[in-house]
Each structure stands twice: as structure tokens, then as C-alpha cells.
mmCIF file of C-alpha atoms and ligand atoms in Angstrom:
data_model
loop_
_atom_site.group_PDB
_atom_site.id
_atom_site.type_symbol
_atom_site.label_atom_id
_atom_site.label_comp_id
_atom_site.label_asym_id
_atom_site.label_seq_id
_atom_site.Cartn_x
_atom_site.Cartn_y
_atom_site.Cartn_z
ATOM 1 C CA MET A 998 -4.641 -7.953 20.064
ATOM 2 C CA TYR A 999 -1.083 -6.486 18.939
ATOM 3 C CA SER A 1000 2.277 -8.634 19.813
ATOM 4 C CA HIS A 1001 4.648 -6.841 17.287
ATOM 5 C CA ALA A 1002 5.957 -3.474 16.726
ATOM 6 C CA ILE A 1003 8.509 -1.947 14.005
ATOM 7 C CA THR A 1004 10.396 1.357 15.830
ATOM 8 C CA ARG A 1005 13.905 2.677 14.277
ATOM 9 C CA LEU A 1006 15.801 5.175 16.393
ATOM 10 C CA PRO A 1007 15.748 8.699 15.946
ATOM 11 C CA PRO A 1008 19.529 9.830 14.057
ATOM 12 C CA GLN A 1009 21.619 12.980 15.350
ATOM 13 C CA THR A 1010 20.354 14.836 12.583
ATOM 14 C CA MET A 1011 16.404 14.654 14.152
ATOM 15 C CA ALA A 1012 16.555 17.945 14.095
ATOM 16 C CA GLY A 1013 17.026 18.356 10.235
ATOM 17 C CA GLY A 1014 13.559 16.847 9.372
ATOM 18 C CA ILE A 1015 10.299 18.405 8.470
ATOM 19 C CA THR A 1016 8.797 20.503 11.330
ATOM 20 C CA SER A 1017 5.882 23.636 12.359
ATOM 21 C CA GLN A 1018 7.886 24.043 14.745
ATOM 22 C CA THR A 1019 10.088 26.321 15.737
ATOM 23 C CA ASP A 1020 11.383 25.187 19.639
ATOM 24 C CA SER A 1021 15.205 23.487 18.853
ATOM 25 C CA VAL A 1022 15.405 19.504 19.182
ATOM 26 C CA ASP A 1023 17.384 18.212 22.073
ATOM 27 C CA VAL A 1024 18.218 15.214 20.769
ATOM 28 C CA GLN A 1025 19.601 12.950 23.551
ATOM 29 C CA ARG A 1026 17.004 14.133 25.314
ATOM 30 C CA ALA A 1027 14.640 12.612 21.953
ATOM 31 C CA ARG A 1028 16.811 9.121 22.718
ATOM 32 C CA VAL A 1029 15.495 9.039 26.527
ATOM 33 C CA GLN A 1030 11.744 9.489 25.768
ATOM 34 C CA HIS A 1031 12.769 6.686 22.587
ATOM 35 C CA GLN A 1032 13.124 4.700 25.102
ATOM 36 C CA SER A 1033 10.797 4.642 27.563
ATOM 37 C CA TYR A 1034 7.850 4.649 24.753
ATOM 38 C CA ILE A 1035 9.287 1.543 23.838
ATOM 39 C CA LYS A 1036 9.968 0.017 27.781
ATOM 40 C CA THR A 1037 6.602 0.897 27.313
ATOM 41 C CA LEU A 1038 5.405 -1.221 24.463
ATOM 42 C CA GLU A 1039 6.959 -4.000 25.696
ATOM 43 C CA THR A 1040 5.540 -3.789 29.320
ATOM 44 C CA LEU A 1041 2.486 -4.837 27.483
ATOM 45 C CA GLY A 1042 3.454 -7.932 26.009
ATOM 46 C CA ILE A 1043 4.684 -5.940 22.736
ATOM 47 C CA ASP A 1044 8.198 -7.611 20.870
ATOM 48 C CA VAL A 1045 10.152 -4.511 19.700
ATOM 49 C CA THR A 1046 12.178 -4.547 16.716
ATOM 50 C CA ILE A 1047 14.551 -1.482 17.225
ATOM 51 C CA LEU A 1048 15.951 -0.491 13.935
ATOM 52 C CA ASP A 1049 19.498 1.747 13.454
ATOM 53 C CA PRO A 1050 19.463 5.218 13.105
ATOM 54 C CA GLU A 1051 19.207 6.210 8.818
ATOM 55 C CA GLU A 1052 21.434 9.518 9.338
ATOM 56 C CA ASP A 1053 20.445 10.303 5.886
ATOM 57 C CA TYR A 1054 16.704 10.439 6.687
ATOM 58 C CA PRO A 1055 15.796 13.124 9.588
ATOM 59 C CA ASP A 1056 12.606 11.861 9.848
ATOM 60 C CA SER A 1057 12.984 8.126 9.945
ATOM 61 C CA HIS A 1058 11.865 7.190 12.828
ATOM 62 C CA PHE A 1059 8.854 7.921 11.769
ATOM 63 C CA VAL A 1060 8.208 4.873 10.673
ATOM 64 C CA GLU A 1061 4.195 4.546 10.416
ATOM 65 C CA ASP A 1062 4.409 7.116 7.843
ATOM 66 C CA THR A 1063 6.407 3.959 5.857
ATOM 67 C CA ALA A 1064 3.773 1.639 5.969
ATOM 68 C CA ILE A 1065 0.118 0.585 6.365
ATOM 69 C CA ILE A 1066 0.422 -2.958 8.410
ATOM 70 C CA HIS A 1067 -2.819 -5.187 8.359
ATOM 71 C CA LYS A 1068 -3.190 -8.666 8.954
ATOM 72 C CA LYS A 1069 -0.043 -9.297 8.934
ATOM 73 C CA THR A 1070 0.528 -7.623 5.559
ATOM 74 C CA ALA A 1071 2.612 -4.840 5.243
ATOM 75 C CA VAL A 1072 1.574 -2.776 1.523
ATOM 76 C CA LEU A 1073 4.569 0.166 1.383
ATOM 77 C CA THR A 1074 3.700 3.994 1.148
ATOM 78 C CA ARG A 1075 5.672 6.806 -1.194
ATOM 79 C CA PRO A 1076 5.984 9.824 1.523
ATOM 80 C CA GLY A 1077 4.485 12.820 -0.021
ATOM 81 C CA ALA A 1078 7.219 14.062 0.549
ATOM 82 C CA MET A 1079 10.030 13.797 -0.856
ATOM 83 C CA GLU A 1080 12.937 13.751 1.278
ATOM 84 C CA ARG A 1081 11.111 10.964 2.690
ATOM 85 C CA ARG A 1082 10.841 8.861 -0.096
ATOM 86 C CA GLY A 1083 13.606 7.185 0.506
ATOM 87 C CA GLU A 1084 12.486 6.249 4.277
ATOM 88 C CA VAL A 1085 10.816 2.888 3.021
ATOM 89 C CA GLU A 1086 13.636 1.557 1.337
ATOM 90 C CA ARG A 1087 15.262 1.752 3.612
ATOM 91 C CA ILE A 1088 12.629 0.117 5.824
ATOM 92 C CA ARG A 1089 10.943 -2.963 3.346
ATOM 93 C CA ALA A 1090 13.963 -5.543 4.309
ATOM 94 C CA ALA A 1091 12.747 -5.404 7.584
ATOM 95 C CA LEU A 1092 9.537 -6.189 6.721
ATOM 96 C CA GLU A 1093 10.280 -8.322 4.167
ATOM 97 C CA GLN A 1094 11.219 -10.756 7.017
ATOM 98 C CA ARG A 1095 8.319 -10.667 9.016
ATOM 99 C CA MET A 1096 5.659 -10.840 6.801
ATOM 100 C CA PRO A 1097 3.316 -10.238 2.661
ATOM 101 C CA VAL A 1098 4.707 -6.893 1.935
ATOM 102 C CA MET A 1099 2.459 -5.250 -1.336
ATOM 103 C CA GLU A 1100 3.694 -2.193 -3.263
ATOM 104 C CA LEU A 1101 1.489 0.918 -3.968
ATOM 105 C CA ASP A 1102 1.783 0.741 -7.429
ATOM 106 C CA GLN A 1103 4.609 2.321 -10.041
ATOM 107 C CA ASP A 1104 2.408 5.406 -10.329
ATOM 108 C CA ALA A 1105 4.673 7.825 -9.408
ATOM 109 C CA SER A 1106 2.465 10.732 -8.936
ATOM 110 C CA SER A 1107 0.738 9.080 -6.341
ATOM 111 C CA PHE A 1108 1.680 9.229 -2.889
ATOM 112 C CA VAL A 1109 0.331 8.140 0.862
ATOM 113 C CA ASP A 1110 1.750 9.092 4.351
ATOM 114 C CA GLY A 1111 0.969 5.922 7.081
ATOM 115 C CA GLY A 1112 0.457 8.387 9.345
ATOM 116 C CA ASP A 1113 -3.033 9.444 7.432
ATOM 117 C CA VAL A 1114 -4.391 5.949 7.384
ATOM 118 C CA LEU A 1115 -7.040 4.974 10.682
ATOM 119 C CA PHE A 1116 -8.322 1.868 11.554
ATOM 120 C CA MET A 1117 -11.006 1.679 13.642
ATOM 121 C CA GLY A 1118 -12.897 -1.490 13.578
ATOM 122 C CA ARG A 1119 -13.573 -2.724 10.279
ATOM 123 C CA HIS A 1120 -13.871 1.232 9.184
ATOM 124 C CA VAL A 1121 -10.700 2.372 7.257
ATOM 125 C CA PHE A 1122 -10.143 6.091 7.187
ATOM 126 C CA ILE A 1123 -7.686 7.270 4.486
ATOM 127 C CA GLY A 1124 -7.156 11.308 4.927
ATOM 128 C CA ILE A 1125 -6.312 13.050 1.628
ATOM 129 C CA SER A 1126 -3.941 15.705 2.922
ATOM 130 C CA HIS A 1127 -0.968 17.730 1.932
ATOM 131 C CA ARG A 1128 0.681 14.168 2.475
ATOM 132 C CA THR A 1129 -2.268 11.294 0.876
ATOM 133 C CA ASN A 1130 -3.570 12.573 -2.700
ATOM 134 C CA LEU A 1131 -6.498 11.239 -3.847
ATOM 135 C CA PRO A 1132 -4.849 8.050 -6.836
ATOM 136 C CA GLY A 1133 -2.642 7.386 -3.243
ATOM 137 C CA ALA A 1134 -5.943 6.538 -1.875
ATOM 138 C CA VAL A 1135 -7.323 4.493 -4.386
ATOM 139 C CA SER A 1136 -4.596 2.348 -4.995
ATOM 140 C CA LEU A 1137 -4.060 2.224 -1.459
ATOM 141 C CA LYS A 1138 -8.352 0.997 -0.987
ATOM 142 C CA ALA A 1139 -7.494 -1.544 -3.362
ATOM 143 C CA ARG A 1140 -4.265 -3.635 -2.235
ATOM 144 C CA LEU A 1141 -6.225 -3.067 1.111
ATOM 145 C CA GLN A 1142 -9.177 -4.900 0.618
ATOM 146 C CA THR A 1143 -7.310 -7.052 -1.546
ATOM 147 C CA ILE A 1144 -5.655 -8.147 2.249
ATOM 148 C CA ASP A 1145 -9.217 -8.134 3.824
ATOM 149 C CA PRO A 1146 -12.707 -7.695 1.074
ATOM 150 C CA GLU A 1147 -14.643 -7.316 4.268
ATOM 151 C CA LEU A 1148 -12.828 -3.794 5.314
ATOM 152 C CA ALA A 1149 -15.146 -0.657 4.848
ATOM 153 C CA VAL A 1150 -12.442 2.257 3.222
ATOM 154 C CA HIS A 1151 -13.135 5.887 3.433
ATOM 155 C CA PHE A 1152 -11.520 8.630 2.039
ATOM 156 C CA VAL A 1153 -11.104 11.706 4.124
ATOM 157 C CA PRO A 1154 -9.936 15.402 3.096
ATOM 158 C CA PHE A 1155 -8.938 17.504 5.673
ATOM 159 C CA THR A 1156 -7.099 20.387 6.246
ATOM 160 C CA GLY A 1157 -5.935 21.911 10.368
ATOM 161 C CA VAL A 1158 -3.775 19.333 10.423
ATOM 162 C CA LEU A 1159 -0.540 17.830 9.456
ATOM 163 C CA HIS A 1160 -1.754 14.439 9.479
ATOM 164 C CA LEU A 1161 -5.459 12.393 9.515
ATOM 165 C CA LYS A 1162 -3.730 11.076 12.929
ATOM 166 C CA SER A 1163 -3.023 14.268 14.133
ATOM 167 C CA GLY A 1164 -6.125 15.423 14.315
ATOM 168 C CA ILE A 1165 -7.410 11.595 15.312
ATOM 169 C CA THR A 1166 -7.269 8.474 16.675
ATOM 170 C CA ALA A 1167 -9.782 5.572 17.490
ATOM 171 C CA LEU A 1168 -10.246 4.670 20.514
ATOM 172 C CA GLY A 1169 -12.648 1.858 20.658
ATOM 173 C CA ASP A 1170 -14.213 0.277 17.247
ATOM 174 C CA ASP A 1171 -16.813 4.084 17.287
ATOM 175 C CA ILE A 1172 -15.343 6.287 19.533
ATOM 176 C CA LEU A 1173 -12.502 8.560 18.272
ATOM 177 C CA LEU A 1174 -10.432 11.639 19.887
ATOM 178 C CA GLY A 1175 -10.370 14.565 18.265
ATOM 179 C CA ASN A 1176 -8.294 17.741 17.856
ATOM 180 C CA PRO A 1177 -10.486 20.549 17.307
ATOM 181 C CA GLU A 1178 -7.508 21.899 14.825
ATOM 182 C CA LEU A 1179 -8.510 19.257 12.198
ATOM 183 C CA LYS A 1180 -11.438 21.150 10.280
ATOM 184 C CA LEU A 1181 -12.525 17.286 8.904
ATOM 185 C CA HIS A 1182 -14.535 18.786 4.766
ATOM 186 C CA GLU A 1183 -17.284 16.299 5.584
ATOM 187 C CA ALA A 1184 -18.603 14.148 8.372
ATOM 188 C CA LEU A 1185 -17.182 10.885 8.741
ATOM 189 C CA PRO A 1186 -18.969 7.830 8.171
ATOM 190 C CA ALA A 1187 -18.933 5.767 11.282
ATOM 191 C CA GLY A 1188 -17.939 7.263 14.369
ATOM 192 C CA LYS A 1189 -17.577 9.794 17.210
ATOM 193 C CA ILE A 1190 -15.660 11.890 18.417
ATOM 194 C CA VAL A 1191 -14.956 13.483 21.692
ATOM 195 C CA TRP A 1192 -13.342 16.643 21.418
ATOM 196 C CA LEU A 1193 -9.968 17.571 22.904
ATOM 197 C CA PRO A 1194 -10.314 21.343 24.834
ATOM 198 C CA ALA A 1195 -7.825 23.034 22.081
ATOM 199 C CA GLU A 1196 -4.725 23.615 24.393
ATOM 200 C CA GLN A 1197 -4.308 19.616 24.514
ATOM 201 C CA GLY A 1198 -5.804 19.546 20.851
ATOM 202 C CA TYR A 1199 -2.201 17.568 19.695
ATOM 203 C CA ALA A 1200 -3.100 14.902 22.444
ATOM 204 C CA ALA A 1201 -5.094 13.475 19.910
ATOM 205 C CA ASN A 1202 -2.386 11.430 18.592
ATOM 206 C CA ALA A 1203 -3.181 8.662 20.955
ATOM 207 C CA LEU A 1204 -1.634 5.073 20.256
ATOM 208 C CA VAL A 1205 -3.800 2.256 21.863
ATOM 209 C CA VAL A 1206 -2.663 -0.958 21.811
ATOM 210 C CA ASN A 1207 -4.070 -3.668 24.158
ATOM 211 C CA LYS A 1208 -6.228 -1.939 26.212
ATOM 212 C CA THR A 1209 -4.462 1.080 26.952
ATOM 213 C CA GLY A 1210 -3.556 4.045 25.643
ATOM 214 C CA LEU A 1211 -0.359 5.452 25.769
ATOM 215 C CA TYR A 1212 -0.841 9.723 25.700
ATOM 216 C CA PHE A 1213 1.376 13.012 26.029
ATOM 217 C CA SER A 1214 0.785 13.402 30.366
ATOM 218 C CA GLU A 1215 0.698 17.183 30.070
ATOM 219 C CA CYS A 1216 -2.722 16.382 28.611
ATOM 220 C CA PRO A 1217 -5.073 15.190 31.293
ATOM 221 C CA ALA A 1218 -8.031 15.465 29.597
ATOM 222 C CA ALA A 1219 -7.498 12.570 27.003
ATOM 223 C CA GLY A 1220 -6.090 10.637 29.638
ATOM 224 C CA GLU A 1221 -9.441 11.213 30.966
ATOM 225 C CA ALA A 1222 -11.446 10.064 27.495
ATOM 226 C CA ILE A 1223 -8.610 6.997 27.107
ATOM 227 C CA GLU A 1224 -10.030 5.750 30.624
ATOM 228 C CA LYS A 1225 -13.435 6.437 29.661
ATOM 229 C CA ALA A 1226 -13.538 4.245 26.469
ATOM 230 C CA GLY A 1227 -13.017 1.850 28.745
ATOM 231 C CA LEU A 1228 -8.372 1.746 27.741
ATOM 232 C CA LYS A 1229 -6.053 2.499 30.480
ATOM 233 C CA PRO A 1230 -4.496 5.175 30.327
ATOM 234 C CA ILE A 1231 -0.199 5.461 30.144
ATOM 235 C CA GLY A 1232 0.865 8.741 29.924
ATOM 236 C CA LEU A 1233 3.996 9.247 28.513
ATOM 237 C CA ASP A 1234 6.386 12.443 27.372
ATOM 238 C CA LEU A 1235 7.243 12.707 23.912
ATOM 239 C CA GLY A 1236 7.718 16.761 23.607
ATOM 240 C CA GLU A 1237 11.136 16.383 22.065
ATOM 241 C CA PHE A 1238 9.194 14.671 18.841
ATOM 242 C CA ARG A 1239 6.726 16.953 19.471
ATOM 243 C CA LYS A 1240 8.560 19.795 17.743
ATOM 244 C CA MET A 1241 9.050 17.554 14.860
ATOM 245 C CA ASP A 1242 5.049 17.650 14.903
ATOM 246 C CA GLY A 1243 5.705 13.461 15.763
ATOM 247 C CA SER A 1244 3.558 12.167 18.294
ATOM 248 C CA PHE A 1245 2.558 8.957 19.045
ATOM 249 C CA THR A 1246 1.529 5.897 16.448
ATOM 250 C CA CYS A 1247 3.659 7.460 13.907
ATOM 251 C CA LEU A 1248 7.192 5.608 16.204
ATOM 252 C CA SER A 1249 6.853 2.696 15.550
ATOM 253 C CA LEU A 1250 4.418 0.256 13.038
ATOM 254 C CA LEU A 1251 2.366 -2.360 15.346
ATOM 255 C CA TRP A 1252 0.947 -5.863 14.057
HETATM 256 C C1 CIR B 1181 7.444 14.573 9.033
HETATM 257 O O1 CIR B 1181 6.487 15.914 8.816
HETATM 258 O O2 CIR B 1181 7.034 14.231 8.391
HETATM 259 C C2 CIR B 1181 7.620 14.511 10.427
HETATM 260 N N1 CIR B 1181 8.310 15.161 11.174
HETATM 261 C C3 CIR B 1181 6.633 14.010 10.935
HETATM 262 C C4 CIR B 1181 6.348 12.597 11.444
HETATM 263 C C5 CIR B 1181 4.804 12.795 11.508
HETATM 264 N N2 CIR B 1181 4.178 11.123 11.471
HETATM 265 C C6 CIR B 1181 3.668 10.690 11.147
HETATM 266 O O3 CIR B 1181 2.153 11.895 12.771
HETATM 267 N N3 CIR B 1181 2.482 10.142 10.696
#
């Protein structure tokens, strides 16, 4: 069960973030959608910290990419996209006020995005992607196993989607929701993937919080899979964030 979250308001500059999409973003709409995401977390019993927008970092509301939190300890990342690296220093103080904070390593050539780090029970899958390289994954594994020696950490090379969690998220200790666009280079060593229909694949990024699964409301197959997994489905519209390749997990850091 989670009790706390950190979020950050989307900046006016958010349309200048990195994206593979072409539709233009409506910042006002994005803020309304962000507000309803926060309200939903609050109704699930989460104490949500809302950080001020960072206008010079257009992707900075995607706070998930800046840190990994496990057992109320944070590991700061080094994002794979150079233009996002500065976001980590902007969130450091908010984390340090709330929990112990570890650094990834001193090696500037290693990098990790939080969106590539997926927990499923005692398993942690670290996606090896354009945003997370093997040295970064090795470094993160060492820190996670310092925090929790029981964790089984697996490296998962993939292509086809931005982050590992754009392709799969966990609905339980043994079940995952999958986007058929994800191409895993090897089978996962644990967990069964329920693949969504291709046209709803984007909804594989669901956020499971306190026995509830938040998902894209326009993708009913995701809601059905969430319900089947024994969770309460809540559909939300995050369409403006989708235009920036974002989704549910990336908008919060939870513990
Ligand atoms: C980026 O390309 O970095 C952002 N526009 C989207 C990041 C989404 N983060 C995530 O899925 N963890």
C-alpha cells in the first residue's frame, strides 16, 4: 500500500518536451487532467505533494524518470535524454526532506530513466533501452540490492516503445499488462503478460495504487484486465500527456 506521492505541475513550456507524436498540446487541458490525476490519488488515501512547475524543463512533470523509490529510500537517476538530466537536481530536495537518498554512481556514461524500472512483487525488471544502458542498470541493481537484498533484479533488453513501462506494467505479483508494440528480446523470467489489443496497447501503462488500477479511459480492454486481476479500475483521460509520450506511472513518485 502507498501513502505518499510527489507530483509536479506541468509547465507552460510542456509542448517543448521530447515526443514522437505530432498533435499539439493544450496546456490548460493538461493541467485539468493533471488535477484529476492528483485528486484520484488523494481519494485513494495518498498524501500528494505538488511541486511547482519547472519552466526550463518541459518534461519535468514526468517525475517518475528522476528517481526510483523502494522501502522509503530513493535512488536518484541519470536520465538518458541529456536535456532531462537537470530535472534530477530539481527534485533532490523534495526527496531528501522525506527519505534517505542514494546517488546512482559517479560515471557520467551510465544512465537510467525511472520509466524503465518495473517492480513486480520481489522482482525488479530494468529495461535496457535508449534511455537506460547496461552500466546504469548494473549500478541501479547494486543500490536496490543494498536497500533490499531480497530483490531479484533482471535486465530486460527491449525495443518498440519508449520505456519498459510504456510496454508492460504489473497488475499483481505474477501478472502484467502488455502493449503488443513492445518487443522483448528475451522472455521475461517471471510473470504472465496479458496483451492488450494493438489499438489499445498504449493503455498497458496502468498505475496500480492501493488495490486500484488507473488506466486510459478510452481503452476498455485495460479496465477489463485490471478488474480481472482483482483491482478496482478507474479510467482517466490523460490525452494531453499521451501527446508527449507520457502516461500514468510517469506523473508520480509513490511510496
Ligand atoms: C520523454 O520523452 O522523456 C517525455 N516526453 C516522456 C516521458 C514519460 N516518462 C515515462 O514514461 N516514465
